[in-house]
Short mmCIF file of C-alpha atoms in Angstrom, two decimals:
data_model
loop_
_atom_site.label_atom_id
_atom_site.label_comp_id
_atom_site.label_asym_id
_atom_site.label_seq_id
_atom_site.Cartn_x
_atom_site.Cartn_y
_atom_site.Cartn_z
CA MET A 67 66.22 -78.53 142.39
CA THR A 68 69.82 -77.45 143.00
CA VAL A 69 72.62 -79.23 141.17
CA GLU A 70 76.09 -78.95 142.69
CA LEU A 71 78.81 -78.83 140.09
CA THR A 72 82.19 -80.30 140.89
CA PRO A 73 84.81 -77.62 140.17
CA VAL A 74 87.24 -78.46 137.39
CA VAL A 75 90.72 -78.65 138.89
CA GLN A 76 93.74 -77.91 136.74
CA ARG A 77 97.38 -78.24 137.64
CA ARG A 78 100.52 -76.98 136.04
CA LEU A 79 102.16 -79.63 133.92
CA GLY A 80 104.98 -77.74 132.21
CA ALA A 81 107.89 -79.90 131.15
CA LEU A 82 107.27 -82.55 133.82
CA PRO A 83 106.35 -85.22 131.22
CA ALA A 84 109.61 -84.63 129.35
CA SER A 85 111.61 -84.64 132.58
CA ALA A 86 109.94 -87.87 133.73
CA GLU A 87 110.50 -89.59 130.40
CA PHE A 88 114.20 -88.75 130.26
CA LEU A 89 114.71 -89.64 133.93
CA ARG A 90 113.07 -93.00 133.18
CA ARG A 91 115.39 -93.61 130.24
CA LEU A 92 118.37 -92.70 132.43
CA ASP A 93 117.03 -95.02 135.17
CA VAL A 94 117.92 -92.45 137.83
CA ALA A 95 115.48 -93.82 140.41
CA GLY A 96 116.62 -97.40 139.84
CA ILE A 97 120.31 -96.50 140.10
CA VAL A 98 119.77 -94.48 143.28
CA ASP A 99 117.65 -97.23 144.87
CA GLU A 100 120.29 -99.85 144.10
CA LEU A 101 122.98 -97.70 145.71
CA CYS A 102 120.78 -96.55 148.60
CA PRO A 103 118.20 -99.23 149.45
CA ILE A 104 115.44 -98.38 151.89
CA ARG A 105 113.04 -100.33 154.08
CA GLU A 106 110.07 -101.82 152.25
CA VAL A 107 107.61 -100.07 154.59
CA ALA A 108 108.80 -96.61 153.48
CA HIS A 109 106.29 -94.52 151.56
CA LEU A 110 108.93 -93.26 149.11
CA THR A 111 112.29 -94.57 147.97
CA HIS A 112 115.31 -92.31 147.80
CA GLY A 113 115.25 -92.70 144.02
CA GLN A 114 111.71 -91.32 143.81
CA VAL A 115 112.67 -88.33 145.94
CA ILE A 116 115.79 -87.57 143.90
CA GLU A 117 113.80 -87.72 140.64
CA VAL A 118 111.26 -85.25 142.02
CA MET A 119 114.09 -82.96 143.18
CA VAL A 120 115.58 -83.07 139.68
CA ALA A 121 112.18 -82.22 138.19
CA ASN A 122 111.86 -79.37 140.67
CA ARG A 123 115.15 -77.86 139.54
CA LEU A 124 114.03 -78.10 135.91
CA SER A 125 110.56 -76.64 136.48
CA ALA A 126 110.87 -74.12 139.31
CA PRO A 127 114.43 -73.72 140.60
CA ALA A 128 114.56 -71.93 143.93
CA PRO A 129 116.14 -72.46 147.35
CA LEU A 130 115.47 -75.99 148.54
CA VAL A 131 112.43 -75.16 150.71
CA ARG A 132 108.67 -75.68 150.34
CA VAL A 133 109.10 -78.29 147.62
CA GLY A 134 105.84 -79.83 148.87
CA ASP A 135 103.98 -76.61 148.02
CA TRP A 136 105.45 -76.70 144.52
CA ALA A 137 104.39 -80.33 144.12
CA ARG A 138 100.78 -79.46 145.07
CA GLU A 139 100.62 -76.71 142.47
CA TRP A 140 102.27 -78.84 139.80
CA ALA A 141 101.15 -82.26 138.54
CA VAL A 142 103.83 -84.13 140.47
CA GLU A 143 101.43 -86.77 141.76
CA GLU A 144 100.02 -87.43 138.29
CA VAL A 145 103.44 -87.60 136.59
CA PHE A 146 105.67 -89.16 139.28
CA GLY A 147 103.08 -90.85 141.51
CA VAL A 148 104.41 -89.01 144.56
CA ASP A 149 102.12 -87.46 147.17
CA ALA A 150 103.11 -83.83 147.81
CA ASP A 151 102.54 -84.29 151.56
CA LEU A 152 105.49 -86.70 151.66
CA LEU A 153 107.96 -84.12 150.31
CA GLY A 154 108.81 -82.35 153.53
CA ASP A 155 112.18 -80.70 154.15
CA ASP A 156 113.24 -83.59 156.40
CA ARG A 157 112.51 -86.18 153.69
CA LEU A 158 114.51 -84.25 151.11
CA ALA A 159 117.43 -83.90 153.52
CA ARG A 160 117.42 -87.64 154.24
CA ALA A 161 117.57 -88.37 150.51
CA LEU A 162 120.56 -86.03 150.13
CA ASP A 163 122.26 -87.68 153.11
CA ALA A 164 121.62 -91.11 151.58
CA ILE A 165 123.23 -90.38 148.18
CA ALA A 166 126.13 -88.30 149.55
CA PRO A 167 128.48 -91.29 150.19
CA HIS A 168 127.75 -92.67 146.70
CA LEU A 169 128.05 -89.61 144.48
CA ASP A 170 130.89 -90.89 142.30
CA GLU A 171 129.15 -94.21 141.67
CA LEU A 172 125.84 -92.46 140.99
CA VAL A 173 127.33 -89.97 138.54
CA GLY A 174 129.42 -92.58 136.73
CA THR A 175 126.54 -95.04 136.38
CA VAL A 176 124.05 -92.43 135.16
CA GLY A 177 126.65 -91.06 132.73
CA ALA A 178 127.31 -94.53 131.31
CA GLN A 179 123.55 -95.07 130.99
CA ALA A 180 123.21 -91.78 129.10
CA ILE A 181 125.96 -92.79 126.66
CA ALA A 182 124.35 -96.18 126.00
CA GLU A 183 120.70 -95.08 125.94
CA PHE A 184 121.11 -91.96 123.80
CA GLY A 185 124.08 -93.05 121.66
CA ILE A 186 126.25 -90.11 122.68
CA ASP A 187 129.59 -89.83 120.89
CA VAL A 188 132.31 -89.53 123.55
CA SER A 189 135.29 -89.27 121.22
CA ARG A 190 135.72 -85.62 122.30
CA ILE A 191 135.21 -84.46 125.89
CA HIS A 192 135.49 -80.89 127.18
CA TRP A 193 136.49 -80.31 130.80
CA ASP A 194 136.33 -77.15 132.90
CA MET A 195 135.72 -76.06 136.50
CA THR A 196 133.68 -73.32 138.13
CA SER A 197 133.09 -72.04 141.64
CA MET A 198 130.02 -71.19 143.72
CA SER A 199 130.32 -68.63 146.49
CA LEU A 200 128.47 -69.43 149.72
CA PHE A 201 127.38 -67.32 152.66
CA GLY A 202 128.03 -68.62 156.16
CA ALA A 203 130.92 -69.71 158.35
CA TYR A 204 130.75 -73.50 157.74
CA GLU A 205 132.93 -74.18 160.77
CA ASP A 206 131.67 -77.72 161.47
CA GLN A 207 132.20 -79.69 158.25
CA ASP A 208 132.31 -83.38 157.43
CA GLU A 209 135.90 -84.17 156.44
CA GLN A 210 134.77 -87.01 154.16
CA PHE A 211 133.19 -84.52 151.73
CA PRO A 212 134.42 -81.46 149.82
CA GLN A 213 135.11 -78.55 152.17
CA VAL A 214 133.64 -75.08 151.89
CA LYS A 215 136.78 -72.90 151.89
CA TYR A 216 138.25 -69.67 150.63
CA GLY A 217 139.78 -69.93 147.18
CA HIS A 218 139.97 -68.07 143.88
CA PRO A 219 136.29 -67.47 143.03
CA LYS A 220 135.21 -66.93 139.44
CA ASP A 221 132.76 -64.23 140.58
CA ARG A 222 135.60 -62.36 142.37
CA ARG A 223 133.82 -62.55 145.74
CA VAL A 224 137.03 -63.12 147.65
CA ASP A 225 135.19 -62.26 150.87
CA LEU A 226 133.10 -65.44 150.64
CA LYS A 227 133.93 -69.09 151.01
CA GLN A 228 133.21 -71.33 148.05
CA ILE A 229 132.77 -74.83 146.73
CA GLN A 230 133.93 -75.90 143.26
CA ALA A 231 132.55 -78.19 140.58
CA GLY A 232 134.03 -79.64 137.41
CA LEU A 233 132.01 -80.62 134.34
CA ALA A 234 132.92 -83.04 131.56
CA VAL A 235 130.80 -82.23 128.50
CA SER A 236 130.55 -84.25 125.31
CA GLY A 237 131.34 -82.65 121.98
CA ASP A 238 128.17 -84.37 120.76
CA GLY A 239 125.35 -82.08 121.86
CA GLY A 240 127.18 -80.56 124.80
CA VAL A 241 125.88 -83.18 127.24
CA PRO A 242 127.40 -83.03 130.76
CA LEU A 243 128.19 -86.70 131.30
CA LEU A 244 130.32 -86.42 134.41
CA HIS A 245 130.88 -83.96 137.21
CA ARG A 246 132.88 -83.76 140.40
CA VAL A 247 132.54 -81.54 143.48
CA TYR A 248 135.77 -80.16 144.97
CA ASP A 249 137.00 -78.21 147.98
CA GLY A 250 136.72 -74.46 147.69
CA GLY A 251 140.50 -74.16 147.91
CA ALA A 252 141.38 -77.03 145.56
CA GLY A 253 143.73 -76.12 142.72
CA GLU A 254 142.27 -76.68 139.24
CA VAL A 255 145.56 -78.03 137.91
CA ALA A 256 145.51 -80.99 140.30
CA GLN A 257 142.02 -82.22 139.30
CA VAL A 258 142.64 -83.04 135.64
CA VAL A 259 144.12 -86.53 136.07
CA GLY A 260 141.35 -87.70 138.41
CA ALA A 261 138.71 -86.43 136.00
CA MET A 262 140.46 -88.16 133.09
CA ASN A 263 140.51 -91.51 134.89
CA ALA A 264 136.84 -91.20 135.84
CA LEU A 265 135.97 -90.40 132.22
CA ARG A 266 137.87 -93.40 130.89
CA LYS A 267 136.07 -95.68 133.32
CA MET A 268 132.64 -94.23 132.60
CA ALA A 269 133.03 -94.10 128.81
CA ASP A 270 134.75 -97.49 128.75
CA ARG A 271 137.29 -96.25 126.22
CA ARG A 272 140.87 -94.97 126.20
CA ASP A 273 141.00 -93.03 122.94
CA PHE A 274 138.89 -89.96 123.59
CA LEU A 275 140.18 -86.42 123.06
CA LEU A 276 140.26 -84.28 126.21
CA VAL A 277 139.84 -80.54 125.60
CA ALA A 278 140.38 -78.26 128.59
CA ASP A 279 141.56 -74.80 129.61
CA SER A 280 145.11 -73.74 130.41
CA LYS A 281 144.94 -75.33 133.89
CA LEU A 282 145.54 -78.68 132.16
CA VAL A 283 149.04 -77.62 131.12
CA SER A 284 151.36 -78.70 133.90
CA HIS A 285 154.22 -81.18 133.69
CA PRO A 286 152.53 -83.78 135.98
CA ASN A 287 149.22 -83.54 134.08
CA VAL A 288 150.83 -83.82 130.66
CA THR A 289 152.96 -86.73 131.88
CA ALA A 290 149.86 -88.58 133.11
CA LEU A 291 147.98 -87.91 129.86
CA LEU A 292 150.89 -89.09 127.74
CA ASP A 293 151.36 -92.21 129.86
CA ALA A 294 147.65 -92.99 129.53
CA LYS A 295 147.82 -92.30 125.78
CA VAL A 296 144.98 -89.79 126.06
CA ALA A 297 144.97 -87.08 123.39
CA PHE A 298 144.47 -83.52 124.60
CA ILE A 299 144.22 -79.90 123.48
CA ALA A 300 144.59 -76.93 125.81
CA PRO A 301 145.70 -73.31 125.51
CA ALA A 302 149.20 -72.60 126.70
CA PRO A 303 149.31 -70.46 129.86
CA ALA A 304 150.36 -66.91 128.97
CA ALA A 305 153.50 -67.15 131.08
CA LYS A 306 154.75 -70.15 129.08
CA VAL A 307 154.90 -68.29 125.74
CA PRO A 308 156.96 -65.05 125.85
CA ASP A 309 155.63 -62.03 123.96
CA GLU A 310 158.78 -62.12 121.85
CA VAL A 311 157.54 -65.33 120.24
CA TYR A 312 154.31 -63.71 119.06
CA ALA A 313 156.07 -60.47 118.05
CA GLY A 314 158.32 -62.43 115.71
CA LEU A 315 155.45 -64.08 113.82
CA ASN A 316 154.38 -63.04 110.33
CA LEU A 317 150.73 -63.21 109.29
CA GLU A 318 151.84 -64.03 105.75
CA ASP A 319 153.08 -67.40 107.03
CA THR A 320 149.68 -68.35 108.47
CA GLN A 321 146.72 -70.27 107.06
CA VAL A 322 143.20 -68.86 107.26
CA VAL A 323 140.80 -71.22 109.04
CA ASP A 324 137.42 -71.94 107.45
CA TYR A 325 135.47 -71.09 110.59
CA VAL A 326 132.73 -68.56 111.34
CA PRO A 327 131.67 -68.02 114.97
CA ASP A 328 127.95 -68.30 115.63
CA ARG A 329 127.79 -64.61 116.58
CA ASP A 330 129.12 -63.64 113.12
CA GLU A 331 126.92 -65.82 110.92
CA GLY A 332 124.57 -62.98 110.00
CA LYS A 333 127.33 -60.44 109.33
CA PRO A 334 128.87 -59.54 105.93
CA ALA A 335 132.11 -61.36 105.19
CA GLY A 336 134.20 -58.23 105.76
CA ARG A 337 132.94 -57.84 109.33
CA ARG A 338 133.40 -61.43 110.43
CA GLU A 339 136.15 -62.51 112.78
CA VAL A 340 139.05 -64.17 110.94
CA TYR A 341 141.26 -66.85 112.46
CA ARG A 342 144.70 -67.81 111.20
CA VAL A 343 147.01 -70.59 112.36
CA LEU A 344 150.54 -71.83 112.02
CA GLU A 345 152.48 -74.31 114.11
CA ASP A 346 155.79 -75.09 115.72
CA THR A 347 156.82 -77.04 118.82
CA HIS A 348 156.82 -76.29 122.53
CA ALA A 349 159.16 -77.78 125.14
CA LEU A 350 157.59 -78.41 128.55
CA PRO A 351 160.23 -79.14 131.21
CA GLY A 352 159.54 -80.43 134.71
CA ARG A 353 160.60 -78.87 138.00
CA ARG A 354 163.33 -81.45 138.58
CA LYS A 355 166.32 -82.02 136.37
CA SER A 356 165.43 -85.70 136.17
CA ASP A 357 161.95 -84.93 134.75
CA PRO A 358 161.68 -85.61 131.02
CA VAL A 359 161.13 -82.63 128.72
CA HIS A 360 157.88 -83.11 126.80
CA THR A 361 157.87 -81.80 123.24
CA LEU A 362 154.35 -80.86 122.16
CA ARG A 363 152.85 -79.43 119.03
CA ARG A 364 152.09 -75.73 119.42
CA ILE A 365 149.35 -74.21 117.27
CA LEU A 366 149.75 -70.44 117.13
CA VAL A 367 146.39 -68.77 116.58
CA HIS A 368 145.67 -65.20 115.48
CA SER A 369 142.18 -63.75 115.90
CA THR A 370 141.09 -60.42 114.43
CA GLY A 371 138.33 -60.31 117.03
CA ASN A 372 140.90 -60.62 119.81
CA VAL A 373 142.91 -57.83 118.19
CA ARG A 374 139.93 -55.48 118.28
CA GLY A 375 139.07 -56.46 121.84
CA GLN A 376 142.61 -56.03 123.15
CA GLN A 377 143.04 -52.71 121.37
CA ALA A 378 139.78 -51.40 122.79
CA ALA A 379 140.65 -52.59 126.31
CA ARG A 380 144.09 -50.99 126.12
CA ALA A 381 142.67 -47.70 124.86
CA LYS A 382 140.18 -47.65 127.73
CA ARG A 383 142.88 -48.35 130.32
CA LEU A 384 145.13 -45.64 128.90
CA ALA A 385 142.30 -43.11 128.76
CA ARG A 386 141.29 -43.71 132.36
CA ALA A 387 144.88 -43.62 133.54
CA ALA A 388 145.49 -40.40 131.60
CA GLU A 389 142.45 -38.79 133.20
CA ASP A 390 143.72 -39.62 136.69
CA LEU A 391 147.29 -38.57 135.84
CA ASP A 392 146.12 -35.22 134.43
CA LYS A 393 144.16 -34.62 137.61
CA LEU A 394 147.22 -35.49 139.69
CA GLN A 395 149.38 -33.24 137.54
CA ARG A 396 147.06 -30.30 138.18
CA GLY A 397 147.02 -31.04 141.91
CA ALA A 398 150.78 -31.52 142.30
CA GLY A 399 152.18 -29.12 144.86
CA GLY A 400 148.74 -28.45 146.30
CA ARG A 401 147.06 -29.37 149.56
CA PHE A 402 146.79 -33.12 149.03
CA TYR A 403 149.92 -33.76 146.96
CA GLY A 404 152.36 -31.25 148.40
CA THR A 405 155.41 -33.54 148.43
CA ALA A 406 157.16 -35.72 145.89
CA GLU A 407 156.56 -38.75 148.11
CA LYS A 408 152.76 -38.28 148.05
CA ILE A 409 152.79 -37.77 144.29
CA ALA A 410 154.86 -40.94 143.77
CA ALA A 411 152.53 -42.93 146.00
CA ARG A 412 149.51 -41.76 144.01
CA ILE A 413 151.25 -42.58 140.71
CA GLY A 414 151.79 -46.13 141.98
CA VAL A 415 148.09 -46.50 142.80
CA ILE A 416 147.03 -45.19 139.39
CA ALA A 417 149.48 -47.44 137.56
CA ARG A 418 148.33 -50.55 139.43
CA ASN A 419 144.61 -49.81 139.17
CA HIS A 420 144.76 -49.22 135.42
CA ARG A 421 147.53 -51.75 134.72
CA VAL A 422 149.86 -49.29 132.96
CA GLU A 423 153.01 -49.89 135.03
CA ASP A 424 154.96 -51.18 132.03
CA CYS A 425 154.37 -48.18 129.74
CA LEU A 426 154.00 -45.25 132.15
CA ARG A 427 156.98 -42.89 132.44
CA THR A 428 156.96 -40.13 135.05
CA THR A 429 159.26 -37.39 136.29
CA ILE A 430 158.75 -35.45 139.51
CA GLY A 431 160.64 -32.19 139.47
CA THR A 432 160.65 -28.87 141.30
CA GLY A 433 158.74 -25.81 140.10
CA PRO A 434 159.70 -22.15 140.28
CA GLU A 435 158.24 -21.76 143.76
CA GLY A 436 159.90 -24.87 145.09
CA ARG A 437 156.77 -26.96 144.74
CA PRO A 438 156.86 -30.42 143.14
CA VAL A 439 155.64 -30.73 139.56
CA LEU A 440 154.75 -33.84 137.59
CA GLU A 441 155.51 -34.73 133.99
CA TRP A 442 154.28 -38.00 132.52
CA HIS A 443 153.82 -39.82 129.23
CA PHE A 444 153.19 -43.33 127.89
CA ASP A 445 156.18 -45.03 126.25
CA GLN A 446 155.17 -45.47 122.62
CA ASP A 447 157.78 -48.17 122.01
CA VAL A 448 156.23 -50.29 124.77
CA LEU A 449 152.73 -49.70 123.37
CA ASP A 450 153.92 -50.67 119.89
CA ALA A 451 155.45 -53.87 121.29
CA GLN A 452 152.16 -54.72 123.01
CA ALA A 453 150.20 -54.07 119.84
CA ALA A 454 152.52 -56.42 117.93
CA VAL A 455 151.31 -59.42 119.97
CA ASP A 456 147.61 -58.52 119.94
CA GLY A 457 145.32 -61.31 118.79
CA TRP A 458 147.78 -64.18 119.31
CA TYR A 459 147.44 -67.18 121.60
CA ALA A 460 148.78 -70.73 121.52
CA LEU A 461 147.25 -74.20 121.77
CA LEU A 462 149.23 -77.22 122.91
CA THR A 463 148.41 -80.77 121.86
CA ASN A 464 149.86 -84.25 121.58
CA LEU A 465 147.84 -85.03 118.46
CA THR A 466 150.10 -85.87 115.55
CA PRO A 467 149.83 -84.05 112.19
CA GLU A 468 148.38 -87.27 110.77
CA GLN A 469 145.61 -87.21 113.39
CA ALA A 470 144.77 -83.54 112.98
CA THR A 471 146.12 -80.61 110.99
CA ALA A 472 146.71 -77.27 112.69
CA GLN A 473 143.33 -76.05 111.46
CA GLN A 474 141.59 -79.19 112.76
CA VAL A 475 143.23 -78.79 116.17
CA PHE A 476 141.89 -75.24 116.34
CA LEU A 477 138.37 -76.30 115.29
CA ARG A 478 138.27 -79.02 117.93
CA TYR A 479 139.39 -76.59 120.59
CA LYS A 480 136.68 -74.07 119.67
CA GLY A 481 134.15 -76.60 120.88
CA GLN A 482 135.28 -75.65 124.41
CA THR A 483 132.63 -72.93 124.38
CA VAL A 484 130.05 -75.67 124.87
CA VAL A 485 131.17 -76.29 128.45
CA GLU A 486 131.07 -72.56 129.16
CA ARG A 487 127.49 -72.49 127.86
CA ARG A 488 126.58 -75.37 130.17
CA TYR A 489 127.94 -73.46 133.16
CA HIS A 490 125.68 -70.60 132.04
CA ASP A 491 122.73 -73.02 132.11
CA PHE A 492 124.01 -74.45 135.40
CA LYS A 493 123.88 -71.09 137.14
CA GLY A 494 121.02 -69.61 135.12
CA PRO A 495 117.89 -71.65 134.36
CA LEU A 496 118.79 -74.25 137.00
CA ALA A 497 119.67 -71.59 139.60
CA VAL A 498 122.61 -73.23 141.29
CA ALA A 499 123.34 -70.00 143.19
CA PRO A 500 120.72 -70.31 145.98
CA VAL A 501 122.38 -73.13 147.92
CA PHE A 502 121.19 -72.64 151.49
CA LEU A 503 122.33 -75.80 153.25
CA GLN A 504 124.18 -76.03 156.53
CA HIS A 505 126.21 -79.17 155.84
CA ASN A 506 128.90 -79.58 153.21
CA ARG A 507 127.73 -83.20 152.81
CA ARG A 508 124.32 -82.01 151.61
CA ILE A 509 125.83 -79.26 149.46
CA ALA A 510 127.82 -81.88 147.52
CA ALA A 511 124.68 -84.01 147.12
CA LEU A 512 122.55 -81.06 146.00
CA ILE A 513 125.12 -80.07 143.38
CA THR A 514 124.86 -83.63 142.06
CA VAL A 515 121.08 -83.27 141.88
CA ILE A 516 121.49 -80.02 139.96
CA CYS A 517 124.01 -81.64 137.60
CA LEU A 518 121.55 -84.48 136.96
CA ALA A 519 118.97 -81.81 136.13
CA LEU A 520 121.49 -80.23 133.76
CA LEU A 521 122.01 -83.63 132.13
CA VAL A 522 118.26 -83.99 131.49
CA PHE A 523 118.07 -80.36 130.34
CA CYS A 524 120.80 -80.94 127.74
CA LEU A 525 119.48 -84.30 126.57
CA ILE A 526 116.10 -82.70 125.89
CA GLU A 527 117.78 -79.96 123.87
CA ARG A 528 119.84 -82.54 121.97
CA GLN A 529 116.79 -84.70 121.21
CA VAL A 530 114.78 -81.77 119.84
CA ARG A 531 117.66 -80.69 117.60
CA GLN A 532 118.27 -84.20 116.33
CA ALA A 533 114.58 -84.70 115.58
CA LEU A 534 114.56 -81.49 113.54
CA GLY A 535 117.12 -82.95 111.17
CA PRO A 536 120.34 -81.52 109.70
CA ASP A 537 119.12 -77.91 109.73
CA GLN A 538 118.30 -78.13 113.48
CA THR A 539 116.13 -75.00 113.34
CA MET A 540 112.44 -74.44 114.02
CA ARG A 541 109.95 -71.59 113.94
CA GLY A 542 107.52 -70.39 116.57
CA LEU A 543 109.98 -69.95 119.42
CA TYR A 544 110.11 -66.16 118.97
CA PRO A 545 107.30 -63.69 118.17
CA ASP A 546 108.82 -62.82 114.77
CA ASN A 547 108.64 -66.52 113.80
CA ARG A 548 112.25 -66.59 112.62
CA ALA A 549 113.96 -69.96 112.29
CA VAL A 550 116.40 -70.58 115.14
CA ARG A 551 118.16 -73.49 116.79
CA PRO A 552 116.09 -74.35 119.87
CA THR A 553 117.92 -74.13 123.18
CA GLY A 554 117.01 -75.96 126.36
CA ARG A 555 115.99 -72.67 127.90
CA MET A 556 113.51 -71.90 125.09
CA ILE A 557 112.12 -75.45 125.11
CA PHE A 558 111.37 -75.33 128.83
CA TYR A 559 110.00 -71.79 128.52
CA HIS A 560 107.41 -72.83 125.94
CA LEU A 561 106.43 -76.02 127.75
CA ALA A 562 106.08 -74.20 131.09
CA SER A 563 102.48 -73.10 130.44
CA LEU A 564 101.17 -76.62 129.75
CA MET A 565 98.30 -77.55 132.09
CA ILE A 566 96.62 -80.84 132.92
CA ARG A 567 93.06 -81.64 133.94
CA PRO A 568 93.40 -84.65 136.24
CA GLY A 569 91.41 -87.74 135.37
CA THR A 570 88.48 -89.16 137.27
CA THR A 571 86.97 -92.61 137.58
CA THR A 572 85.04 -92.00 134.37
CA SER A 573 87.41 -89.84 132.31
CA PRO A 574 91.13 -89.91 131.59
CA PRO A 575 93.44 -86.96 132.31
CA VAL A 576 93.61 -84.31 129.62
CA VAL A 577 96.66 -82.28 128.68
CA LEU A 578 95.67 -78.71 127.78
CA ILE A 579 97.79 -77.37 124.92
CA ASN A 580 97.24 -73.71 124.04
CA ARG A 581 99.99 -73.12 121.47
CA GLY A 582 101.05 -74.99 118.37
CA VAL A 583 104.73 -74.79 119.32
CA GLN A 584 103.98 -76.86 122.42
CA ALA A 585 102.46 -79.67 120.36
CA HIS A 586 105.44 -79.52 117.99
CA LEU A 587 107.93 -79.78 120.87
CA LEU A 588 106.09 -82.75 122.41
CA GLU A 589 106.13 -84.45 119.02
CA LEU A 590 109.87 -83.85 118.63
CA LEU A 591 110.39 -85.29 122.13
CA ASP A 592 108.30 -88.37 121.21
CA ILE A 593 105.75 -87.61 123.95
CA ASP A 594 102.15 -88.38 122.96
CA GLU A 595 99.91 -86.14 125.03
CA THR A 596 96.87 -88.29 124.19
CA ARG A 597 98.49 -91.49 125.52
CA PRO A 598 101.02 -90.33 128.11
CA ARG A 599 103.47 -93.05 129.06
CA TRP A 600 104.37 -91.08 132.18
CA LEU A 601 100.90 -91.78 133.60
CA GLU A 602 101.36 -95.51 133.15
CA THR A 603 104.62 -95.80 135.11
#
């Protein structure tokens, strides 16, 4: 007698349960469906599709094709109740088209839900912008949505068109609560006020602190922030503080800040970066005579780490320039540089390429045989003047001394690194780079999907750290078992190998856990693998 055994089917589960749980708490599907209702006879709502797309970015980011194949390999049907056969390219595109006209409402509503549901402190918000270079001509674009244009790309690919995005990240856990998509050619300076107003509406408060980069510092932006009574901190653009100001400062007049960067925590005290501060005032005039002059507090910051970095960069530039100049000196009067004009032209190229125009001194004379000769040197007085301002930069703020001392202003500004880390996650684990869509309307919608994925990613990281307690470290994430603060990337990496054995009519589904760290992470995320809520929804 032959007995046929039914093969045991397993599917990849990964972090889908965590993604589904946090999407449920954010009510992403409900918010999308309210903004973009669909006929009752449809197999899937737009909200269901968007949730699956978010989960896709978190689990297996790749160009937006063959999502149905991914859903068949992963336990999408078990977790989200969505049939993989319904996730064709056309269905995904229709979902993107549906949310595109409602992106601001969608982002604001989900952000407000995140604040309320997870108790996020929005008293300090960090704002910054980034760019994404795109291949293609994009000649036929929808004028109602951000345009793919040439601009000033962060990746220096000036040959490519781009689209831009801005992120507003909470100081509490680095959670990206709001984002906006902008034209590729939009100036960063002009976006600050719109972002501020959107943040005030979403957070339902007026008294948050806005921390941003130097693009915030313009007379119109500062005027709008002062009129709205919004506190801010931003570095002063280099052109607004002459080198003579820094050269005239004395380190003996500064105060040492009690701050150790994360990268220096394991170093001896003598090798750690030291920050010092002192303060004065900064006058910010407008372009017109009738514009009021804003007087702001200026926190002058000195960093020993910046000193070392600037000295090393200068030494490298000088060494490379000297190498090229020595080569030119040897070749002066020869085949390629036989005239003073050719030598002068080459000097100009070397000076520009190595940025030594201000300190390079050259003389082109005539040798014994009537051939041109070159003499050159670097002006030591100029180099000494440059060295005198190494390590200094300035922060501008409208916070009063009663609201924050100079040291406290500096410490609040240093939180700006959190938004830079989120852009690293944005373009790294969530793979924002492969955006292969033909319509700028869908590009804007897809960036919103990716930003929703980043929101879930960061909330999961924040929850794990909060559940760990004040120390916020755990073991088992690295082979050497050292205690570290878990990052979203490490959490998703360890959950990625989770598998599920689908249930049958006689047996429930079983989550297959092969490492203790996985069970610990699920516990910290309040996900019970023996009674999965995500299978009951």
